[in-house]
Amino acid sequence: MVNFHTEYIAAGGNRHPAAADWDTITGLLAFGSDINVALWKPLFFHPAKDWPHLILSGSVDHTIRLWQEDAEADDVYKTVSVLAGHTGSINCLDAASGHQILASGAADATIKIWHLEYRECQWKSSLLQTIQTSPKFLPLTLSLFVAGADDLLLAAAGTKGNIYVYASKSSRNLDHQVTLTGHEGWIRSLAITTENAQPNSDLLLASASQDKYIRLWRIHPDHDSTSKGEQSLNGHIDFESLLSNKTHRVRTQFRTYSLTFEALLLGHDDWIHTVAWQSITGQLRLLSASADGSLAMWDSDAASGLWVCTTRLGEISAQKGSTTATGSMGGFWIGLWSPDGMSVACLGRTGSWRLWTYASERKRWLQGVGISGHTKSVMGIAWARDGSYLLSTGSDQTTRLHAKWISDDAVSWHEFGRPQIHGYDLNCIDTIGDLQFVSGADEKLLRVFEEPKGTAEILSALCGVESAAQGTLPEAANIPVLGLSNKAIEGSIELPSNTEDKNDTNNPVQATIPDNVNVHEPTQPPIEDDLARHTLWPEREKLYGHGYEISAAAVSHDGLLIATACKASSLDHAVIRIFETRDWRELKPSLVAHSLTVTCLRFSGDDRYLLSTGRDRQWSIFNKDVAKPQVFLIKAKLPKAHSRMILSACWAPVEAGEVFVTGGRDKTYKIWNLQKTDSEPIHTISASGPVTAVDILGNLVRDMAVLAVATETGELSVQLLEQKTFMIKLSYNLEDR
């Protein structure tokens, strides 16, 4: 019996202000990651077991999904209901706390009100109301609140600089009653809360806009609602003129509320994406996240009642660089309070989550270990030759290094480096020995990188990965302004010195430099700021020769040869070029076999053969010339090996014979034996979707080959193949593991 379990998930968050929430019941932080919902538990938390743990998500597929935790497995959620009705992408969701009312806003310029009910052992939904926005705008944020006994209030805003307030008068239906003006840009976030714990407490509504301002609005329940309620104009703004403010009236079924402008908060230099309230610590505080790269915490001054920024976190002041790859992180898109109000998390442009926790004994916020991942498609992965770390590269133009952190308390995987931050989408990667890797992007050349001493020290201290050549490695690397090449630099990396009072939380420099980061004596994986600045690998060499964007690359197991290919639509460019790694020169002649783009290149385990597959539905095999080992000759090729393009291929272990596997868009993967002359595969196996990746473990396990197969639909399976017949003996679907 073979057991499989998830060891590590690296997933970047979607850059959408409404695509995350931190649950106060379970302590889970749920966020959107492409078409998936990712779950992260940043802090140790004891959830309430008797609570029906639910997650609501909206997507560009026009649907809303209700997820419920599996009763038999913690932190495993399954879809229990799908709400359909919108005709555009879902932009925002909000649910009334303690009630089963849900509001959704979409790109079809409508707001829908739903009722959720659990009956007959399943969740059922019903559409209560559809609100056509008038004047027409696209809702980007909603805030739904139940005040008093059963007063339903809804604030909506989006692609106009106004806030539209709806209230229920005589039934569940919401009527537009007030339009709040003042913002001069799109409104990205709304948040409403009670001012205190009193039954008749005022409500505070915060609105954040692209005009760089936050506005606070006070909603006061009128105790003498009869006379004031008669002054309300049906469906229109009704206000009293004061010295410097306007009073709007909102009338519900049970009472009337007065709504007034409370405060204007200034302090951000760019769009403000989210605002969030918290009062768990006994003091009402507002958290704002902005594209200027800062999180701001706002408190009301007890003496004057003015709202002031008391704490600022993020990339600001001295650490804020120019708009280079490593100088600007692109701001924050989401800011969230933890359930206990003592931690905050935020999502940046790179898809990484940062986490700060307040250290009460030191009276300052300290940055802890967050999570990270690619924000676009991962196009290639490669293990270090000794398996000590994993490199990944993708369409988000970054290459990332993942390794296992071995600490006293636990063992966990993290991102330990960002060796390459590029200006082009990256397509392929492979490792050269233990200290170098080569990558190809949407450009006509390949780049070779070498591990710096700083990365080697971190991997040695935290992961137990020792490097024999550490003394000869370059110190570090950086990217010049307007450059694409990582340049080696001499001298150790030092974080900016902090000479200010560490207790001053308003000091922007000290607020962004964590106490526990030391490049020379690391105690934890690098935080996001250090990943983007201090973990680049210097570029060793460029490999030229191709005429179009690089599509595939492979390194021989002895690290002496690199095979490369580029995108092609003709025989002239569909060639395979071989480079040797001693002096980085190309070996002539180029290998010619395909007529369209080569999609995959793989060396056999003993480096005797080079396997290539292409969009022309053909596989080809080259072998080394016995007289000239650096020359490859065509040994075999098979046109129309698949009915559609071949996307991936791999070799079986050497002891299993000259056997290889190909996978194609025709929803099949085929097992071939090079010694057979009938040009027919040993086995043809159907898959549920186009086969985009296949690989075989480099050694046999109990006289069986271990084959992994992945499809375009995201399904992943592992199969154990008998050594002699290559029949499938056991198959495991890893979808739910």
XYZ file of C-alpha atoms in Angstrom:
737
model
C 0.000 0.000 0.000
C 1.340 3.415 -1.009
C 0.297 6.503 0.941
C 0.167 9.997 -0.528
C -0.417 13.289 1.244
C -0.051 16.976 0.421
C 3.351 18.196 1.563
C 3.314 21.770 0.301
C 1.092 24.165 -1.635
C 2.467 27.396 -3.090
C -0.295 29.627 -4.439
C -0.308 33.347 -5.097
C -3.377 35.410 -4.311
C -5.577 37.150 -6.856
C -5.129 40.905 -7.036
C -8.753 41.727 -6.269
C -9.753 43.681 -3.138
C -12.745 41.428 -2.450
C -10.970 38.095 -3.004
C -10.066 37.251 0.616
C -11.518 37.054 4.124
C -10.247 36.008 7.558
C -12.841 33.967 9.432
C -13.351 34.820 13.099
C -14.778 31.353 13.851
C -12.248 28.980 12.307
C -9.204 31.242 12.061
C -8.870 30.326 8.372
C -7.879 32.938 5.838
C -9.547 32.109 2.528
C -8.363 33.813 -0.641
C -8.799 33.475 -4.364
C -5.935 31.924 -6.305
C -6.746 31.941 -10.001
C -9.926 29.801 -10.264
C -9.317 28.171 -6.876
C -10.124 29.055 -3.289
C -7.005 28.669 -1.141
C -7.086 28.213 2.630
C -4.353 29.393 4.989
C -4.229 29.212 8.770
C -1.749 31.980 9.717
C -2.113 31.596 13.479
C -2.729 28.765 15.919
C -6.474 28.742 16.502
C -9.090 26.582 18.234
C -12.257 26.691 16.074
C -15.724 26.158 17.469
C -16.676 22.641 16.407
C -20.424 23.131 16.717
C -20.538 25.910 14.129
C -21.467 25.211 10.481
C -18.280 26.437 8.835
C -19.163 27.950 5.456
C -17.294 29.811 2.730
C -18.894 31.865 -0.033
C -17.023 32.568 -3.263
C -17.890 34.396 -6.470
C -16.147 33.978 -9.797
C -15.855 35.178 -13.371
C -17.993 32.170 -14.338
C -21.022 34.214 -13.115
C -21.773 31.859 -10.213
C -21.567 31.943 -6.432
C -20.530 28.796 -4.616
C -21.299 27.816 -1.050
C -18.648 25.607 0.534
C -19.128 23.646 3.748
C -16.482 21.953 5.840
C -16.413 18.197 5.567
C -17.666 16.685 8.813
C -15.063 13.916 8.580
C -11.999 16.029 7.739
C -10.836 19.324 9.227
C -10.212 22.222 6.842
C -11.618 20.285 3.871
C -14.478 22.108 2.163
C -16.862 20.857 -0.504
C -19.380 22.659 -2.678
C -22.879 22.266 -1.252
C -24.754 24.836 -3.336
C -24.276 26.890 -6.508
C -26.133 30.190 -6.923
C -26.664 31.156 -10.563
C -28.431 34.216 -11.915
C -25.850 36.869 -12.677
C -24.793 37.376 -16.279
C -21.438 38.954 -15.483
C -18.390 38.328 -13.307
C -19.091 38.395 -9.570
C -17.229 41.394 -8.144
C -18.267 41.418 -4.492
C -20.158 39.494 -1.822
C -21.349 40.282 1.669
C -23.452 38.387 4.194
C -25.400 39.772 7.109
C -23.776 38.582 10.316
C -25.998 36.117 12.150
C -28.540 36.031 9.334
C -28.935 33.956 6.213
C -29.068 36.913 3.839
C -26.449 37.324 1.111
C -25.839 40.237 -1.257
C -23.858 39.909 -4.488
C -22.708 42.508 -7.010
C -21.580 41.673 -10.527
C -20.313 43.116 -13.789
C -23.852 42.932 -15.190
C -24.570 46.099 -13.161
C -26.974 44.320 -10.812
C -27.102 43.556 -7.108
C -28.886 40.404 -6.056
C -30.189 39.546 -2.599
C -30.274 35.849 -1.715
C -31.697 33.827 1.139
C -29.819 30.732 2.296
C -31.592 28.026 4.262
C -30.524 24.661 5.610
C -33.360 22.190 5.360
C -33.759 18.526 4.540
C -30.046 18.010 5.284
C -28.877 20.344 2.544
C -28.337 24.011 1.839
C -30.891 25.649 -0.421
C -30.912 29.139 -1.838
C -33.595 31.441 -3.175
C -33.318 34.768 -4.962
C -35.189 37.446 -3.033
C -34.524 40.517 -5.141
C -32.589 41.857 -8.122
C -31.572 45.518 -7.956
C -30.744 47.250 -11.225
C -28.226 49.945 -10.398
C -29.497 53.381 -11.373
C -27.690 55.407 -12.539
C -25.913 52.416 -14.030
C -22.618 51.435 -12.398
C -20.702 48.230 -11.764
C -20.770 47.254 -8.078
C -17.249 46.711 -6.723
C -18.047 46.574 -3.023
C -21.048 45.877 -0.790
C -21.668 46.201 2.926
C -24.755 44.481 4.336
C -25.856 45.055 7.903
C -28.838 44.130 10.057
C -29.496 46.888 12.583
C -31.872 46.755 15.523
C -34.495 44.029 15.444
C -34.650 43.366 11.704
C -33.599 46.515 9.841
C -31.680 45.497 6.729
C -29.273 48.133 5.425
C -27.142 47.808 2.304
C -24.419 50.180 1.110
C -23.179 49.682 -2.455
C -20.496 51.437 -4.469
C -18.315 50.901 -7.483
C -17.461 52.572 -10.757
C -19.035 55.874 -9.763
C -17.826 58.062 -6.933
C -21.082 57.716 -5.001
C -22.336 55.402 -2.270
C -25.878 54.118 -2.675
C -27.728 53.203 0.506
C -30.651 50.775 0.389
C -33.005 49.855 3.221
C -35.978 47.535 3.741
C -39.185 49.431 4.450
C -42.124 47.076 4.694
C -40.687 43.759 3.486
C -37.424 42.044 2.644
C -37.114 44.130 -0.512
C -34.514 46.881 -0.393
C -35.293 50.358 -1.711
C -32.742 52.979 -2.698
C -33.065 55.864 -0.274
C -29.824 57.838 -0.075
C -26.923 58.690 -2.370
C -23.744 59.804 -0.612
C -21.438 62.002 -2.656
C -17.918 63.230 -2.025
C -15.495 60.738 -3.526
C -13.914 61.685 -6.844
C -12.897 58.210 -8.009
C -14.102 54.623 -8.050
C -14.933 53.305 -4.605
C -13.141 50.009 -3.950
C -14.183 49.078 -0.411
C -16.950 49.634 2.141
C -17.000 48.495 5.769
C -19.704 49.036 8.380
C -19.612 48.391 12.137
C -21.250 49.405 15.384
C -19.476 52.154 17.297
C -19.816 50.311 20.610
C -21.554 47.339 22.188
C -24.673 49.268 23.291
C -28.017 48.086 21.828
C -28.761 51.461 20.211
C -25.196 52.183 19.160
C -24.474 54.336 16.153
C -23.075 52.689 13.040
C -19.917 53.816 11.279
C -19.502 53.299 7.541
C -16.024 53.592 6.025
C -15.494 54.034 2.284
C -12.161 53.789 0.448
C -11.639 55.197 -3.017
C -9.183 55.540 -5.841
C -9.121 59.274 -5.031
C -6.694 58.328 -2.179
C -9.149 59.288 0.576
C -11.146 57.421 3.200
C -14.496 58.844 4.252
C -16.338 57.942 7.430
C -20.103 58.218 7.701
C -22.194 58.049 10.877
C -25.552 56.267 10.892
C -27.568 57.284 13.953
C -30.848 55.565 14.932
C -33.479 58.222 15.639
C -35.454 57.354 18.750
C -38.287 59.677 17.760
C -38.671 58.236 14.322
C -42.278 59.190 13.574
C -41.916 62.903 12.953
C -38.568 62.656 11.213
C -39.646 59.742 9.137
C -42.483 61.762 7.634
C -39.897 64.180 6.251
C -38.316 61.461 4.103
C -39.040 61.720 0.406
C -39.909 58.352 -1.054
C -36.863 57.040 -2.922
C -35.018 60.368 -2.895
C -32.453 62.170 -0.755
C -33.957 64.107 2.140
C -31.667 66.182 4.334
C -31.557 68.970 6.836
C -29.117 71.809 6.366
C -26.617 72.150 9.166
C -23.715 74.554 9.466
C -21.256 72.357 7.589
C -22.931 69.014 7.006
C -25.991 67.398 5.528
C -28.252 64.942 7.251
C -29.738 62.177 5.144
C -32.738 60.163 6.327
C -33.001 56.419 5.869
C -36.365 54.952 6.774
C -36.860 51.248 7.471
C -39.856 49.229 8.587
C -39.162 49.807 12.264
C -37.289 53.100 12.587
C -35.585 56.011 10.892
C -31.828 56.595 10.739
C -29.952 59.824 10.182
C -26.818 59.546 8.084
C -24.104 62.215 8.233
C -20.551 62.670 7.055
C -18.167 62.026 9.960
C -14.528 62.398 8.873
C -12.105 62.549 5.961
C -8.924 60.497 6.431
C -5.845 61.620 4.528
C -2.496 59.875 4.475
C -2.246 57.531 1.506
C -0.475 58.509 -1.697
C -2.255 56.137 -4.076
C -5.466 54.184 -4.571
C -6.932 52.689 -1.412
C -8.102 49.143 -2.066
C -9.621 47.947 1.229
C -10.756 49.135 4.649
C -11.656 46.885 7.585
C -12.923 47.548 11.136
C -12.029 45.760 14.340
C -13.125 46.383 17.921
C -12.140 43.095 19.580
C -9.325 44.719 21.544
C -11.807 47.168 23.128
C -10.904 50.054 20.852
C -12.484 50.694 17.474
C -9.763 50.713 14.821
C -9.738 50.947 11.047
C -7.207 49.198 8.801
C -6.594 50.448 5.262
C -4.503 48.895 2.485
C -3.257 51.035 -0.357
C -1.456 50.821 -3.676
C 1.213 53.083 -2.175
C 2.590 49.971 -0.460
C 1.416 50.687 3.073
C -1.036 49.457 5.667
C -2.415 52.186 7.909
C -4.188 51.810 11.251
C -6.524 54.638 12.225
C -7.729 55.432 15.756
C -10.100 58.039 17.125
C -8.367 60.430 19.511
C -10.095 60.233 22.879
C -9.742 63.956 23.608
C -10.595 65.548 20.265
C -12.499 62.761 18.513
C -10.312 63.195 15.434
C -9.253 60.130 13.475
C -5.483 59.864 13.126
C -3.083 57.305 11.667
C -1.251 55.729 14.603
C 0.599 52.886 12.868
C 1.905 52.404 9.367
C 3.365 49.172 7.996
C 4.748 48.142 4.639
C 7.131 49.422 2.004
C 7.448 53.119 2.667
C 9.953 55.912 3.089
C 13.597 54.764 2.996
C 12.838 51.271 1.677
C 10.641 52.388 -1.188
C 12.634 52.098 -4.389
C 12.144 53.070 -7.993
C 9.887 51.159 -10.333
C 12.422 48.427 -11.041
C 11.755 44.747 -10.609
C 13.169 44.783 -7.087
C 12.393 48.354 -6.054
C 8.624 48.540 -6.064
C 6.286 45.785 -4.965
C 3.212 47.355 -6.534
C 1.313 48.144 -3.368
C -1.151 46.213 -1.237
C -4.461 44.933 -2.589
C -6.031 43.459 0.547
C -5.670 44.157 4.272
C -7.326 41.967 6.928
C -7.536 41.830 10.724
C -6.970 38.560 12.537
C -9.836 37.168 14.659
C -8.191 38.434 17.865
C -7.254 41.808 16.401
C -3.584 41.342 17.304
C -2.367 40.476 13.813
C -2.874 41.816 10.313
C -2.293 40.204 6.927
C -2.019 41.833 3.538
C -1.649 40.736 -0.070
C 0.807 42.415 -2.425
C 1.302 42.570 -6.176
C 3.612 39.538 -6.161
C 0.817 37.319 -4.811
C 2.508 36.927 -1.425
C 0.828 37.333 1.942
C 2.610 39.338 4.633
C 1.799 38.856 8.301
C 2.404 41.270 11.182
C 1.718 40.484 14.830
C 1.683 43.000 17.662
C 4.289 42.258 20.342
C 2.735 43.805 23.442
C 5.892 43.470 25.524
C 7.825 45.475 22.918
C 4.901 47.690 21.895
C 5.506 47.289 18.189
C 4.399 45.251 15.210
C 6.748 42.483 14.095
C 6.621 40.843 10.671
C 6.390 37.074 10.653
C 6.510 34.320 8.064
C 3.856 34.624 5.379
C 3.096 32.508 2.333
C 3.809 33.038 -1.340
C 3.335 31.558 -4.782
C 3.102 32.338 -8.464
C 0.327 34.671 -9.590
C 0.092 33.233 -13.110
C 0.619 29.879 -14.800
C 3.603 27.830 -13.603
C 5.342 26.797 -16.818
C 8.260 24.750 -15.521
C 9.683 23.114 -12.404
C 13.044 21.484 -11.723
C 14.521 19.769 -8.674
C 18.063 20.412 -7.565
C 20.251 17.482 -8.589
C 20.401 16.293 -4.983
C 16.688 16.989 -4.397
C 17.409 19.593 -1.723
C 15.215 22.314 -3.240
C 12.713 22.921 -6.029
C 12.831 25.674 -8.655
C 9.662 26.905 -10.361
C 9.177 29.442 -13.116
C 6.095 30.891 -14.727
C 4.178 33.498 -16.650
C 4.379 35.951 -13.743
C 8.002 36.518 -14.882
C 9.611 35.111 -11.738
C 11.663 32.067 -10.820
C 11.226 30.901 -7.227
C 13.195 28.562 -4.981
C 11.258 26.366 -2.549
C 12.884 24.358 0.229
C 12.074 22.586 3.487
C 12.589 24.634 6.651
C 13.861 22.362 9.421
C 13.187 24.051 12.763
C 12.966 22.829 16.337
C 9.168 22.933 16.349
C 8.225 21.591 12.932
C 9.250 20.953 9.356
C 7.565 23.007 6.638
C 8.134 24.165 3.081
C 8.623 27.836 2.178
C 9.910 30.066 -0.576
C 13.580 30.705 0.206
C 14.596 32.688 -2.829
C 13.518 34.508 -5.953
C 16.557 33.915 -8.185
C 15.094 35.566 -11.275
C 12.727 38.509 -11.700
C 12.383 39.062 -15.413
C 10.705 41.345 -17.913
C 9.382 38.472 -20.055
C 7.138 35.518 -19.314
C 9.271 32.497 -18.410
C 8.600 29.194 -20.162
C 11.093 26.529 -19.045
C 13.806 25.744 -16.518
C 16.313 23.036 -15.619
C 19.157 22.715 -13.130
C 22.862 22.441 -14.046
C 24.633 20.587 -11.279
C 23.973 21.751 -7.729
C 24.725 25.468 -8.097
C 23.351 26.622 -11.456
C 20.181 26.611 -13.522
C 19.161 27.676 -17.016
C 15.830 29.264 -17.943
C 14.113 30.281 -21.155
C 11.539 33.018 -21.660
C 9.622 34.851 -24.369
C 12.921 36.108 -25.739
C 15.457 34.656 -28.182
C 18.090 33.654 -25.632
C 18.526 31.514 -22.532
C 20.090 32.703 -19.286
C 22.285 30.738 -16.902
C 22.307 31.681 -13.208
C 24.658 30.775 -10.379
C 23.778 30.417 -6.712
C 25.086 33.292 -4.540
C 26.696 32.915 -1.153
C 23.728 34.507 0.623
C 21.330 31.844 -0.620
C 23.814 29.087 0.230
C 24.090 30.400 3.795
C 20.317 30.526 4.258
C 19.844 27.007 2.875
C 22.645 25.722 5.072
C 21.355 27.368 8.263
C 17.638 26.624 7.865
C 17.408 23.636 5.528
C 20.562 21.660 6.225
C 21.703 21.991 2.595
C 25.488 22.177 2.515
C 27.466 23.508 -0.444
C 31.066 22.396 -0.947
C 31.783 25.390 -3.186
C 30.361 28.024 -0.845
C 33.710 29.820 -0.517
C 33.946 30.486 -4.264
C 30.385 31.659 -4.824
C 29.521 35.275 -5.688
C 28.167 37.307 -2.798
C 24.813 38.416 -4.238
C 23.144 40.040 -7.247
C 20.933 42.953 -8.195
C 19.110 44.235 -11.281
C 20.217 47.590 -12.691
C 17.553 50.164 -13.486
C 15.936 49.359 -16.857
C 17.972 46.138 -17.040
C 17.040 42.484 -17.424
C 20.323 40.859 -16.341
C 21.114 40.056 -12.716
C 24.564 41.507 -12.018
C 26.863 40.011 -9.390
C 27.820 42.390 -6.593
C 30.587 42.139 -4.040
C 30.209 42.584 -0.307
C 27.568 41.259 2.041
C 23.962 42.367 1.937
C 22.938 44.625 4.771
C 19.473 45.819 5.550
C 19.063 49.565 6.136
C 20.206 50.522 9.611
C 17.618 51.693 12.093
C 18.802 54.325 14.496
C 15.398 55.628 15.496
C 13.504 54.814 18.650
C 12.084 51.327 18.168
C 9.021 52.164 20.248
C 7.948 54.821 17.758
C 5.355 53.036 15.639
C 4.863 56.158 13.513
C 8.438 55.949 12.235
C 8.039 54.571 8.688
C 11.552 53.122 8.510
C 11.427 51.035 11.659
C 7.901 49.901 10.922
C 9.073 48.083 7.813
C 12.333 46.500 9.007
C 11.604 43.359 11.026
C 13.693 42.815 14.131
C 14.148 39.138 13.423
C 15.725 39.453 9.954
C 19.473 39.024 9.758
C 20.966 38.106 6.427
C 24.090 36.611 8.026
C 22.354 34.718 10.824
C 18.920 33.766 9.467
C 16.407 32.405 11.925
C 13.414 32.100 9.596
C 12.679 32.028 5.854
C 13.070 35.386 4.078
C 10.092 37.710 4.231
C 8.635 39.116 1.024
C 10.686 42.324 1.045
C 13.911 40.310 1.256
C 12.785 37.784 -1.354
C 12.305 40.547 -3.892
C 15.566 42.355 -3.098
C 18.168 40.092 -1.556
C 17.752 36.592 -3.015
C 18.494 37.182 -6.701
C 21.061 34.913 -8.361
C 23.748 36.520 -10.537
C 23.582 35.776 -14.227
C 26.524 33.678 -15.409
C 25.962 33.355 -19.153
C 23.612 34.012 -22.063
C 22.998 31.396 -24.750
C 22.184 32.770 -28.197
C 21.142 31.217 -31.481
C 17.363 30.882 -31.618
C 15.205 33.149 -33.738
C 12.027 33.121 -31.644
C 10.814 32.723 -28.056
C 12.310 29.803 -26.125
C 9.880 26.886 -25.741
C 11.895 24.056 -24.131
C 15.205 23.347 -22.409
C 16.794 20.257 -20.843
C 20.131 19.581 -19.150
C 21.925 16.238 -19.322
C 22.254 14.354 -16.048
C 26.030 14.876 -15.982
C 25.460 18.631 -16.375
C 27.673 18.910 -19.479
C 25.047 19.574 -22.171
C 22.006 21.805 -22.582
C 19.399 21.104 -25.268
C 17.142 24.009 -26.263
C 14.349 24.800 -28.713
C 12.189 27.786 -29.645
C 8.724 28.473 -30.983
C 8.546 27.717 -34.676
C 6.183 27.470 -37.604
C 8.710 26.164 -40.115
C 11.490 23.620 -40.387
C 14.186 26.317 -40.283
C 13.361 27.389 -36.724
C 12.112 24.054 -35.326
C 15.710 22.960 -34.699
C 17.225 21.745 -31.432
C 20.435 23.463 -30.380
C 22.967 21.814 -28.081
C 25.242 23.884 -25.817
C 28.066 22.517 -23.713
C 28.578 23.989 -20.260
C 32.397 24.100 -20.117
C 32.748 27.218 -22.266
C 29.061 27.736 -23.178
C 29.520 27.285 -26.929
C 26.970 25.746 -29.271
C 27.725 22.350 -30.759
C 27.180 22.160 -34.488
C 25.232 21.078 -36.383
C 21.793 21.765 -34.926
C 19.428 18.808 -34.701
C 16.686 18.782 -37.319
C 13.598 16.576 -36.987
C 10.479 18.682 -36.372
C 8.503 21.081 -38.541
C 6.692 22.952 -35.740
C 7.463 24.082 -32.176
C 9.347 21.574 -30.030
C 7.355 21.276 -26.793
C 9.531 18.992 -24.674
C 13.162 17.837 -24.477
C 14.417 15.042 -22.190
C 17.752 13.246 -21.834
C 17.702 9.555 -20.945
C 19.040 8.513 -17.562
C 22.459 7.550 -18.982
C 22.518 10.612 -21.313
C 22.845 8.395 -24.385
C 19.598 9.578 -25.926
C 17.769 12.873 -26.344
C 13.992 12.680 -26.724
C 12.011 15.518 -28.321
C 8.293 16.031 -28.928
C 6.481 18.726 -30.860
C 3.321 20.369 -32.027
C 3.711 18.417 -35.266
C 2.497 15.283 -33.356
C 5.901 13.672 -33.740
C 8.491 12.328 -31.330
C 12.155 12.021 -32.258
C 15.123 10.375 -30.572
C 18.762 11.312 -31.091
C 21.702 9.284 -29.810
C 25.334 10.181 -29.251
C 27.794 9.303 -31.976
C 30.154 6.645 -30.647
C 33.120 8.222 -32.421
C 32.170 11.800 -31.501
C 30.301 11.861 -28.152
C 29.367 15.530 -28.571
C 27.551 14.838 -31.830
C 23.956 13.582 -31.822
C 22.515 11.563 -34.704
C 18.869 10.816 -35.413
C 18.051 7.291 -34.246
C 14.286 7.127 -34.617
C 11.277 9.305 -35.162
C 7.578 8.690 -35.531
C 5.313 11.144 -37.345
C 1.706 11.216 -36.133
C 2.584 9.376 -32.932
C -0.507 11.073 -31.459
C -3.596 12.362 -33.225
C -2.957 15.829 -31.782
C 0.122 17.716 -30.591
C 2.428 16.044 -28.054
C 2.900 18.197 -24.942
C 5.211 16.203 -22.672
C 7.515 13.187 -22.498
C 9.836 11.373 -20.105
C 12.235 8.395 -19.884
C 11.861 5.348 -17.685
C 14.781 4.439 -15.378
C 17.803 2.971 -17.174
C 17.364 -0.413 -15.497
C 13.859 -0.644 -16.982
C 15.183 -0.521 -20.550
C 14.914 2.020 -23.339
C 11.323 2.914 -22.523
C 9.719 6.368 -22.656
C 6.270 7.930 -22.261
C 4.555 10.665 -24.279
C 1.398 12.618 -23.440
C -0.709 14.640 -25.856
C -3.682 16.846 -26.384
C -5.571 13.847 -27.751
C -6.297 12.862 -24.117
C -3.944 9.882 -24.175
C -0.492 9.000 -22.921
C 1.496 6.260 -24.581
C 4.320 4.003 -23.418
C 6.974 3.184 -26.042
C 9.938 0.813 -26.266
C 12.794 2.061 -28.422
C 13.853 -1.489 -29.289
C 10.543 -2.299 -30.938
C 10.503 -1.714 -34.648
C 6.780 -1.846 -35.336
C 6.297 1.835 -34.357
C 3.433 0.900 -32.078
C 3.283 1.828 -28.398
C 3.407 -0.810 -25.688
C 0.293 0.686 -24.144
C -2.091 3.513 -24.962
C -3.944 4.852 -21.924
C -6.838 7.292 -22.019
C -7.031 10.284 -19.693
C -9.908 12.552 -18.690
C -8.377 15.541 -20.467
C -5.407 16.649 -22.557
C -2.228 15.278 -20.960
C 0.034 18.257 -20.278
C 2.775 16.671 -18.143
C 4.247 13.211 -17.509
C 7.280 12.119 -15.523
C 8.786 8.891 -14.165
C 10.816 8.539 -10.970
C 14.499 8.066 -11.763
C 14.722 4.720 -10.016
C 12.533 1.649 -9.622
C 10.519 1.137 -6.443
C 9.970 -2.545 -5.591
C 10.661 -3.432 -9.229
C 8.032 -0.972 -10.411
C 8.282 2.311 -12.296
C 6.451 5.242 -10.697
C 4.666 7.352 -13.327
C 2.965 10.706 -12.643
C 0.406 12.017 -15.144
C -1.248 15.459 -15.115
C -4.014 16.816 -17.331
C -5.146 20.226 -18.496
C -8.167 20.009 -16.184
C -5.912 19.850 -13.110
C -6.184 16.134 -12.395
C -3.050 14.402 -11.124
C -2.515 10.659 -10.837
C 0.359 8.388 -9.868
C 0.634 4.909 -11.371
C 2.865 1.978 -10.545
C 3.997 0.125 -13.660
C 5.404 -3.404 -13.739
C 9.018 -3.381 -14.854
C 8.786 -6.042 -17.553
C 5.384 -5.410 -19.131
C 4.779 -1.802 -18.045
C 1.206 -2.695 -17.280
C -0.483 -0.509 -14.677
C -0.442 -2.415 -11.422
C -1.784 0.307 -9.129
C -3.223 3.765 -9.840
C -3.848 6.622 -7.407
C -5.837 9.775 -8.055
C -4.294 12.599 -6.017
C -7.177 15.016 -6.431
C -8.387 14.729 -2.837
C -5.116 13.914 -1.082
